[in-house]
Amino acid sequence: MRETYRVLELFSGIGGMHAATQIVQNHCDVNFEIVAAVDINTTANAIYRHNHPGTVHWQRNITGITAKEINNLRPDILLMSPPCQPHTRQGKRQDKQDPRSEALQHILNLIPQIQSLKYVLLENVQGFESSEARSDFIRTLKDNGFQVCEFLINPTQIGIPNSRLRYYGLGRRSSQSLGLPENLQEDFSILKVSSDALRNSFTVGKLEKFLQKDVNEEYLLSDKILLKYNKILDIVTSGSERSCCFTKAYGQYFEGTGSVLQQCGDLDAAYARIQPLENEDNEILETLASLKLRLFTGLEIAKLLGFPASFDFPEESSRKQQYRTLGNSLNVNVVAILIHFLLLS
């Protein structure tokens, strides 16, 4: 008989953790019931509900959730991706002093009161591993009988052509030693059994496997963008086996926010031609236009992040909203591997 795990999904965003449980369920002899998903972001919640209309979903501030409410749900597993801004360069790395850290601190204060809880998985940005918030997270788990394992890993390490280096903290409640390593794991070595078990669930290799056909010309970079940012764009092709991390600023800013796609032409020749040109905008634009540089679509990014083919956006969601919510999301395949490791290794 398949065991069923009751899952509480906090900071649920557009449903990356939910999608990860579905991958594990589809490939292993377990079931997952999302007993509640919780987030305060109205745009992300609309996308979540669009894709998971049957899931109990609370739109509320997590700092207002009580231990009684959680205990009524009887969760076995807590999955969470708390705000990353307190730990990013753009967020000034204020750590626990950032008001956006309050929700995580609130949950950590509740964990001692949630007796049904057996497993915890937390995802956050690189930098969380050296934060005070991380120290509180690890201490809370250990003080309540959890054995802990931490990772700082990137989907590119298993062949997925999109960089997204992230911290993951796992906790498993057990009175016996599980032999988990205490040092931060920076590759998938100890995850090999889990990644092999789920290998057929994720796509690796060239970007062409992730691209849509007949993408609307509205995704082409404008003349203004080409002239202003052509020297700093990260340009990839359908044959590339890499792309930069897509952030929530993708499509608004063009330095360090994600790659753009070259659809035709010779990149080296084009840039060699425009390099000596100054104040000759028409010729520069004519040369760059031959490359047909465009943004990745929201669905292409979602696929790179491991969301299933059935994933979609509500008709009313704007391109900006799609990019912002995807930028705040996670790599579904990596989380699936970690859930498998946490429960079944």
mmCIF file of C-alpha atoms in Angstrom, residues 26-325:
data_model
loop_
_atom_site.group_PDB
_atom_site.id
_atom_site.type_symbol
_atom_site.label_atom_id
_atom_site.label_comp_id
_atom_site.label_asym_id
_atom_site.label_seq_id
_atom_site.Cartn_x
_atom_site.Cartn_y
_atom_site.Cartn_z
ATOM 1 C CA ASN A 26 4.778 9.752 -10.311
ATOM 2 C CA HIS A 27 8.058 7.835 -10.045
ATOM 3 C CA CYS A 28 7.919 6.273 -6.584
ATOM 4 C CA ASP A 29 5.528 4.280 -4.442
ATOM 5 C CA VAL A 30 4.304 7.239 -2.358
ATOM 6 C CA ASN A 31 1.453 9.751 -2.373
ATOM 7 C CA PHE A 32 1.443 13.371 -1.292
ATOM 8 C CA GLU A 33 -1.530 15.378 -0.078
ATOM 9 C CA ILE A 34 -0.969 19.139 0.024
ATOM 10 C CA VAL A 35 -3.052 19.914 3.107
ATOM 11 C CA ALA A 36 -2.550 23.668 2.612
ATOM 12 C CA ALA A 37 -0.487 26.068 0.527
ATOM 13 C CA VAL A 38 0.137 29.524 1.967
ATOM 14 C CA ASP A 39 1.433 32.744 0.424
ATOM 15 C CA ILE A 40 0.626 36.448 0.638
ATOM 16 C CA ASN A 41 1.442 37.376 -2.981
ATOM 17 C CA THR A 42 -1.794 37.811 -4.939
ATOM 18 C CA THR A 43 -0.203 37.347 -8.377
ATOM 19 C CA ALA A 44 1.640 34.165 -7.410
ATOM 20 C CA ASN A 45 -1.483 32.846 -5.699
ATOM 21 C CA ALA A 46 -3.569 33.356 -8.831
ATOM 22 C CA ILE A 47 -1.055 31.304 -10.837
ATOM 23 C CA TYR A 48 -0.959 28.609 -8.147
ATOM 24 C CA ARG A 49 -4.738 28.307 -8.037
ATOM 25 C CA HIS A 50 -4.936 28.262 -11.823
ATOM 26 C CA ASN A 51 -2.699 25.181 -11.881
ATOM 27 C CA HIS A 52 -3.943 23.516 -8.680
ATOM 28 C CA PRO A 53 -7.616 24.456 -8.307
ATOM 29 C CA GLY A 54 -8.315 21.567 -5.963
ATOM 30 C CA THR A 55 -5.667 22.473 -3.368
ATOM 31 C CA VAL A 56 -6.571 24.229 -0.130
ATOM 32 C CA HIS A 57 -4.910 27.621 -0.520
ATOM 33 C CA TRP A 58 -4.616 30.388 2.049
ATOM 34 C CA GLN A 59 -3.761 33.921 0.991
ATOM 35 C CA ARG A 60 -2.457 35.408 4.199
ATOM 36 C CA ASN A 61 0.549 36.659 6.095
ATOM 37 C CA ILE A 62 2.397 33.652 7.470
ATOM 38 C CA THR A 63 3.210 35.533 10.680
ATOM 39 C CA GLY A 64 -0.493 35.245 11.528
ATOM 40 C CA ILE A 65 -0.624 31.433 11.375
ATOM 41 C CA THR A 66 -0.992 29.711 14.742
ATOM 42 C CA ALA A 67 0.335 26.402 16.013
ATOM 43 C CA LYS A 68 -3.278 25.277 16.480
ATOM 44 C CA GLU A 69 -4.059 25.853 12.803
ATOM 45 C CA ILE A 70 -1.014 23.870 11.715
ATOM 46 C CA ASN A 71 -1.685 21.056 14.168
ATOM 47 C CA ASN A 72 -5.220 20.781 12.806
ATOM 48 C CA LEU A 73 -3.647 20.031 9.409
ATOM 49 C CA ARG A 74 -1.437 17.269 10.901
ATOM 50 C CA PRO A 75 1.437 17.786 8.414
ATOM 51 C CA ASP A 76 4.159 15.164 8.052
ATOM 52 C CA ILE A 77 6.259 17.399 5.802
ATOM 53 C CA LEU A 78 6.957 21.125 5.817
ATOM 54 C CA LEU A 79 8.190 22.558 2.510
ATOM 55 C CA MET A 80 9.102 26.226 2.395
ATOM 56 C CA SER A 81 10.892 28.825 0.314
ATOM 57 C CA PRO A 82 10.942 31.954 2.500
ATOM 58 C CA PRO A 83 11.771 35.417 1.109
ATOM 59 C CA CYS A 84 15.286 35.587 -0.283
ATOM 60 C CA GLN A 85 15.673 39.384 -0.230
ATOM 61 C CA PRO A 86 17.175 39.487 3.307
ATOM 62 C CA HIS A 87 20.083 37.421 1.983
ATOM 63 C CA THR A 88 20.724 38.921 -1.462
ATOM 64 C CA ARG A 89 23.066 41.689 -2.528
ATOM 65 C CA GLN A 90 20.128 43.682 -3.888
ATOM 66 C CA GLY A 91 18.327 43.244 -0.566
ATOM 67 C CA LYS A 92 21.315 44.691 1.333
ATOM 68 C CA ARG A 93 21.718 41.399 3.226
ATOM 69 C CA GLN A 94 20.037 42.648 6.379
ATOM 70 C CA ASP A 95 19.374 39.050 7.405
ATOM 71 C CA LYS A 96 17.150 38.825 10.503
ATOM 72 C CA GLN A 97 16.952 42.621 10.729
ATOM 73 C CA ASP A 98 14.981 42.655 7.469
ATOM 74 C CA PRO A 99 11.221 42.664 8.209
ATOM 75 C CA ARG A 100 10.778 40.019 5.494
ATOM 76 C CA SER A 101 12.621 37.561 7.771
ATOM 77 C CA GLU A 102 9.855 37.716 10.361
ATOM 78 C CA ALA A 103 7.737 35.024 8.692
ATOM 79 C CA LEU A 104 10.528 32.439 8.813
ATOM 80 C CA GLN A 105 11.326 33.300 12.424
ATOM 81 C CA HIS A 106 7.641 32.864 13.268
ATOM 82 C CA ILE A 107 7.564 29.378 11.733
ATOM 83 C CA LEU A 108 10.745 28.393 13.561
ATOM 84 C CA ASN A 109 9.069 29.429 16.815
ATOM 85 C CA LEU A 110 6.098 27.158 15.985
ATOM 86 C CA ILE A 111 8.067 24.028 15.022
ATOM 87 C CA PRO A 112 8.493 22.806 18.659
ATOM 88 C CA GLN A 113 4.692 22.728 18.935
ATOM 89 C CA ILE A 114 4.063 20.674 15.769
ATOM 90 C CA GLN A 115 4.414 17.077 16.913
ATOM 91 C CA SER A 116 3.221 15.486 13.672
ATOM 92 C CA LEU A 117 6.123 16.994 11.725
ATOM 93 C CA LYS A 118 8.693 14.456 10.504
ATOM 94 C CA TYR A 119 10.425 16.176 7.575
ATOM 95 C CA VAL A 120 11.432 19.748 6.684
ATOM 96 C CA LEU A 121 12.871 21.181 3.459
ATOM 97 C CA LEU A 122 13.843 24.845 3.064
ATOM 98 C CA GLU A 123 15.072 26.516 -0.143
ATOM 99 C CA ASN A 124 16.789 29.890 -0.379
ATOM 100 C CA VAL A 125 19.450 31.843 -2.240
ATOM 101 C CA GLN A 126 23.201 31.463 -2.023
ATOM 102 C CA GLY A 127 24.183 33.525 1.001
ATOM 103 C CA PHE A 128 21.566 32.018 3.295
ATOM 104 C CA GLU A 129 24.142 29.411 4.336
ATOM 105 C CA SER A 130 26.161 32.094 6.166
ATOM 106 C CA SER A 131 23.217 33.960 7.686
ATOM 107 C CA GLU A 132 21.919 34.237 11.230
ATOM 108 C CA ALA A 133 18.569 32.991 9.925
ATOM 109 C CA ARG A 134 20.243 29.775 8.782
ATOM 110 C CA SER A 135 21.832 29.337 12.227
ATOM 111 C CA ASP A 136 18.406 29.701 13.846
ATOM 112 C CA PHE A 137 16.882 27.250 11.339
ATOM 113 C CA ILE A 138 19.515 24.565 11.998
ATOM 114 C CA ARG A 139 19.433 25.069 15.757
ATOM 115 C CA THR A 140 15.627 24.817 15.833
ATOM 116 C CA LEU A 141 15.666 21.548 13.896
ATOM 117 C CA LYS A 142 18.405 19.957 16.007
ATOM 118 C CA ASP A 143 16.797 21.071 19.282
ATOM 119 C CA ASN A 144 13.601 19.296 18.203
ATOM 120 C CA GLY A 145 15.070 15.941 17.249
ATOM 121 C CA PHE A 146 15.795 16.502 13.556
ATOM 122 C CA GLN A 147 18.944 15.352 11.835
ATOM 123 C CA VAL A 148 20.090 17.889 9.283
ATOM 124 C CA CYS A 149 21.763 17.909 5.885
ATOM 125 C CA GLU A 150 22.575 21.045 3.868
ATOM 126 C CA PHE A 151 23.276 21.631 0.176
ATOM 127 C CA LEU A 152 24.468 24.440 -2.058
ATOM 128 C CA ILE A 153 23.834 23.020 -5.520
ATOM 129 C CA ASN A 154 23.047 24.015 -9.083
ATOM 130 C CA PRO A 155 20.834 22.241 -11.665
ATOM 131 C CA THR A 156 23.660 22.643 -14.186
ATOM 132 C CA GLN A 157 25.516 19.973 -12.202
ATOM 133 C CA ILE A 158 23.028 17.367 -13.439
ATOM 134 C CA GLY A 159 22.874 18.615 -17.019
ATOM 135 C CA ILE A 160 19.936 21.016 -16.848
ATOM 136 C CA PRO A 161 20.939 24.001 -19.028
ATOM 137 C CA ASN A 162 19.985 26.759 -16.595
ATOM 138 C CA SER A 163 22.012 28.073 -13.686
ATOM 139 C CA ARG A 164 20.220 28.461 -10.344
ATOM 140 C CA LEU A 165 22.648 27.992 -7.464
ATOM 141 C CA ARG A 166 20.593 27.659 -4.294
ATOM 142 C CA TYR A 167 20.813 26.661 -0.638
ATOM 143 C CA TYR A 168 18.708 23.753 0.604
ATOM 144 C CA GLY A 169 18.338 22.741 4.234
ATOM 145 C CA LEU A 170 16.794 19.326 4.992
ATOM 146 C CA GLY A 171 15.653 17.962 8.333
ATOM 147 C CA ARG A 172 14.461 14.465 9.229
ATOM 148 C CA ARG A 173 13.163 13.695 12.711
ATOM 149 C CA SER A 174 14.797 10.553 14.055
ATOM 150 C CA SER A 175 16.133 9.309 17.383
ATOM 151 C CA GLN A 176 18.723 7.180 15.577
ATOM 152 C CA SER A 177 21.726 8.423 13.639
ATOM 153 C CA LEU A 178 21.081 8.523 9.900
ATOM 154 C CA GLY A 179 24.723 9.063 9.031
ATOM 155 C CA LEU A 180 24.026 12.355 7.262
ATOM 156 C CA PRO A 181 27.110 14.495 6.561
ATOM 157 C CA GLU A 182 27.413 17.602 8.717
ATOM 158 C CA ASN A 183 29.339 19.712 6.202
ATOM 159 C CA LEU A 184 27.659 21.688 3.417
ATOM 160 C CA GLN A 185 27.282 19.530 0.297
ATOM 161 C CA GLU A 186 28.208 21.387 -2.905
ATOM 162 C CA ASP A 187 27.382 18.722 -5.483
ATOM 163 C CA PHE A 188 24.941 15.865 -6.083
ATOM 164 C CA SER A 189 27.289 13.045 -4.961
ATOM 165 C CA ILE A 190 25.196 11.792 -2.056
ATOM 166 C CA LEU A 191 22.027 12.402 -4.094
ATOM 167 C CA LYS A 192 23.001 9.974 -6.875
ATOM 168 C CA VAL A 193 20.462 7.284 -5.964
ATOM 169 C CA SER A 194 17.675 9.875 -5.866
ATOM 170 C CA SER A 195 18.727 11.664 -9.063
ATOM 171 C CA ASP A 196 18.999 8.317 -10.864
ATOM 172 C CA ALA A 197 15.529 7.320 -9.627
ATOM 173 C CA LEU A 198 14.035 10.508 -11.079
ATOM 174 C CA ARG A 199 16.278 10.773 -14.142
ATOM 175 C CA ASN A 200 13.408 10.259 -16.589
ATOM 176 C CA SER A 201 11.489 13.168 -15.076
ATOM 177 C CA PHE A 202 13.801 15.965 -16.170
ATOM 178 C CA THR A 203 15.230 17.201 -19.447
ATOM 179 C CA VAL A 204 18.944 17.787 -19.941
ATOM 180 C CA GLY A 205 21.128 18.937 -22.819
ATOM 181 C CA LYS A 206 20.550 21.738 -25.300
ATOM 182 C CA LEU A 207 18.170 24.649 -24.922
ATOM 183 C CA GLU A 208 16.325 23.635 -28.086
ATOM 184 C CA LYS A 209 14.445 21.052 -25.998
ATOM 185 C CA PHE A 210 12.892 23.854 -23.950
ATOM 186 C CA LEU A 211 11.922 26.313 -26.673
ATOM 187 C CA GLN A 212 8.472 27.075 -28.061
ATOM 188 C CA LYS A 213 7.793 27.308 -31.760
ATOM 189 C CA ASP A 214 6.548 30.412 -33.551
ATOM 190 C CA VAL A 215 7.137 32.802 -30.648
ATOM 191 C CA ASN A 216 5.465 36.180 -31.128
ATOM 192 C CA GLU A 217 7.712 38.974 -32.384
ATOM 193 C CA GLU A 218 6.813 41.013 -29.301
ATOM 194 C CA TYR A 219 9.583 39.092 -27.528
ATOM 195 C CA LEU A 220 12.234 40.547 -29.856
ATOM 196 C CA LEU A 221 14.522 43.049 -28.155
ATOM 197 C CA SER A 222 13.590 46.628 -29.012
ATOM 198 C CA ASP A 223 15.933 49.019 -30.805
ATOM 199 C CA LYS A 224 16.356 50.942 -27.561
ATOM 200 C CA ILE A 225 17.444 47.815 -25.685
ATOM 201 C CA LEU A 226 19.805 46.712 -28.455
ATOM 202 C CA LEU A 227 21.578 50.082 -28.538
ATOM 203 C CA LYS A 228 21.817 50.479 -24.767
ATOM 204 C CA TYR A 229 22.658 46.953 -23.613
ATOM 205 C CA ASN A 230 24.272 45.107 -26.534
ATOM 206 C CA LYS A 231 27.649 44.987 -24.766
ATOM 207 C CA ILE A 232 26.341 43.296 -21.610
ATOM 208 C CA LEU A 233 23.733 40.860 -22.926
ATOM 209 C CA ASP A 234 24.233 37.175 -22.156
ATOM 210 C CA ILE A 235 23.419 35.634 -25.532
ATOM 211 C CA VAL A 236 22.691 31.941 -26.057
ATOM 212 C CA THR A 237 21.412 29.855 -28.974
ATOM 213 C CA SER A 238 19.133 26.844 -29.284
ATOM 214 C CA GLY A 239 22.280 24.712 -29.373
ATOM 215 C CA SER A 240 23.647 26.100 -26.098
ATOM 216 C CA GLU A 241 23.805 23.863 -23.055
ATOM 217 C CA ARG A 242 23.640 26.711 -20.554
ATOM 218 C CA SER A 243 21.689 29.837 -19.668
ATOM 219 C CA CYS A 244 21.961 32.364 -16.864
ATOM 220 C CA CYS A 245 19.699 32.413 -13.836
ATOM 221 C CA PHE A 246 16.442 34.203 -14.594
ATOM 222 C CA THR A 247 15.583 36.773 -11.927
ATOM 223 C CA LYS A 248 12.371 38.657 -11.224
ATOM 224 C CA ALA A 249 13.830 41.693 -13.057
ATOM 225 C CA TYR A 250 14.112 39.801 -16.347
ATOM 226 C CA GLY A 251 12.711 41.827 -19.221
ATOM 227 C CA GLN A 252 13.117 45.086 -17.299
ATOM 228 C CA TYR A 253 16.869 45.062 -16.701
ATOM 229 C CA PHE A 254 19.418 43.285 -18.838
ATOM 230 C CA GLU A 255 22.554 42.831 -16.756
ATOM 231 C CA GLY A 256 22.634 39.653 -14.681
ATOM 232 C CA THR A 257 18.905 38.968 -14.972
ATOM 233 C CA GLY A 258 18.920 36.093 -17.479
ATOM 234 C CA SER A 259 19.960 35.142 -20.994
ATOM 235 C CA VAL A 260 18.511 36.233 -24.332
ATOM 236 C CA LEU A 261 18.130 33.950 -27.330
ATOM 237 C CA GLN A 262 19.892 34.437 -30.683
ATOM 238 C CA GLN A 263 17.612 32.979 -33.341
ATOM 239 C CA CYS A 264 19.785 33.370 -36.440
ATOM 240 C CA GLY A 265 22.921 34.978 -37.890
ATOM 241 C CA ASP A 266 26.587 34.935 -36.905
ATOM 242 C CA LEU A 267 27.126 36.405 -33.440
ATOM 243 C CA ASP A 268 30.896 36.840 -33.657
ATOM 244 C CA ALA A 269 30.705 38.432 -37.099
ATOM 245 C CA ALA A 270 27.949 40.804 -36.032
ATOM 246 C CA TYR A 271 29.822 42.014 -32.966
ATOM 247 C CA ALA A 272 33.056 42.325 -34.911
ATOM 248 C CA ARG A 273 31.219 44.575 -37.347
ATOM 249 C CA ILE A 274 29.693 46.890 -34.736
ATOM 250 C CA GLN A 275 32.741 47.116 -32.477
ATOM 251 C CA PRO A 276 34.411 50.024 -34.353
ATOM 252 C CA LEU A 277 31.138 51.846 -34.948
ATOM 253 C CA GLU A 278 30.344 54.916 -32.873
ATOM 254 C CA ASN A 279 27.259 57.104 -33.198
ATOM 255 C CA GLU A 280 26.122 55.067 -36.177
ATOM 256 C CA ASP A 281 22.934 53.748 -34.648
ATOM 257 C CA ASN A 282 21.248 52.720 -37.877
ATOM 258 C CA GLU A 283 24.110 50.472 -38.948
ATOM 259 C CA ILE A 284 24.466 49.004 -35.453
ATOM 260 C CA LEU A 285 20.747 48.237 -35.337
ATOM 261 C CA GLU A 286 20.735 46.734 -38.816
ATOM 262 C CA THR A 287 23.594 44.414 -37.854
ATOM 263 C CA LEU A 288 22.111 43.358 -34.521
ATOM 264 C CA ALA A 289 18.656 42.884 -36.039
ATOM 265 C CA SER A 290 20.110 40.086 -38.185
ATOM 266 C CA LEU A 291 20.558 38.032 -34.978
ATOM 267 C CA LYS A 292 16.848 38.235 -34.047
ATOM 268 C CA LEU A 293 17.623 38.438 -30.342
ATOM 269 C CA ARG A 294 14.601 37.795 -28.152
ATOM 270 C CA LEU A 295 13.576 37.204 -24.570
ATOM 271 C CA PHE A 296 12.694 33.730 -23.366
ATOM 272 C CA THR A 297 8.958 33.334 -22.836
ATOM 273 C CA GLY A 298 7.459 32.636 -19.441
ATOM 274 C CA LEU A 299 6.609 29.068 -20.429
ATOM 275 C CA GLU A 300 10.145 28.441 -21.688
ATOM 276 C CA ILE A 301 11.577 29.597 -18.361
ATOM 277 C CA ALA A 302 9.008 27.502 -16.497
ATOM 278 C CA LYS A 303 10.133 24.447 -18.456
ATOM 279 C CA LEU A 304 13.789 25.192 -17.655
ATOM 280 C CA LEU A 305 12.779 25.345 -13.989
ATOM 281 C CA GLY A 306 11.200 21.903 -14.281
ATOM 282 C CA PHE A 307 7.519 22.762 -14.219
ATOM 283 C CA PRO A 308 5.401 20.152 -16.045
ATOM 284 C CA ALA A 309 4.106 20.537 -19.580
ATOM 285 C CA SER A 310 0.624 21.087 -18.116
ATOM 286 C CA PHE A 311 1.779 24.223 -16.276
ATOM 287 C CA ASP A 312 0.227 27.414 -17.606
ATOM 288 C CA PHE A 313 -0.427 31.027 -16.674
ATOM 289 C CA PRO A 314 -3.867 32.576 -16.256
ATOM 290 C CA GLU A 315 -4.930 34.498 -19.331
ATOM 291 C CA GLU A 316 -4.908 37.764 -17.382
ATOM 292 C CA SER A 317 -1.298 37.461 -16.176
ATOM 293 C CA SER A 318 1.055 39.928 -17.844
ATOM 294 C CA ARG A 319 4.514 39.099 -19.136
ATOM 295 C CA LYS A 320 6.013 41.188 -16.315
ATOM 296 C CA GLN A 321 4.021 39.226 -13.729
ATOM 297 C CA GLN A 322 5.163 35.947 -15.243
ATOM 298 C CA TYR A 323 8.825 36.961 -15.116
ATOM 299 C CA ARG A 324 8.567 38.285 -11.554
ATOM 300 C CA THR A 325 6.919 35.159 -10.170
#
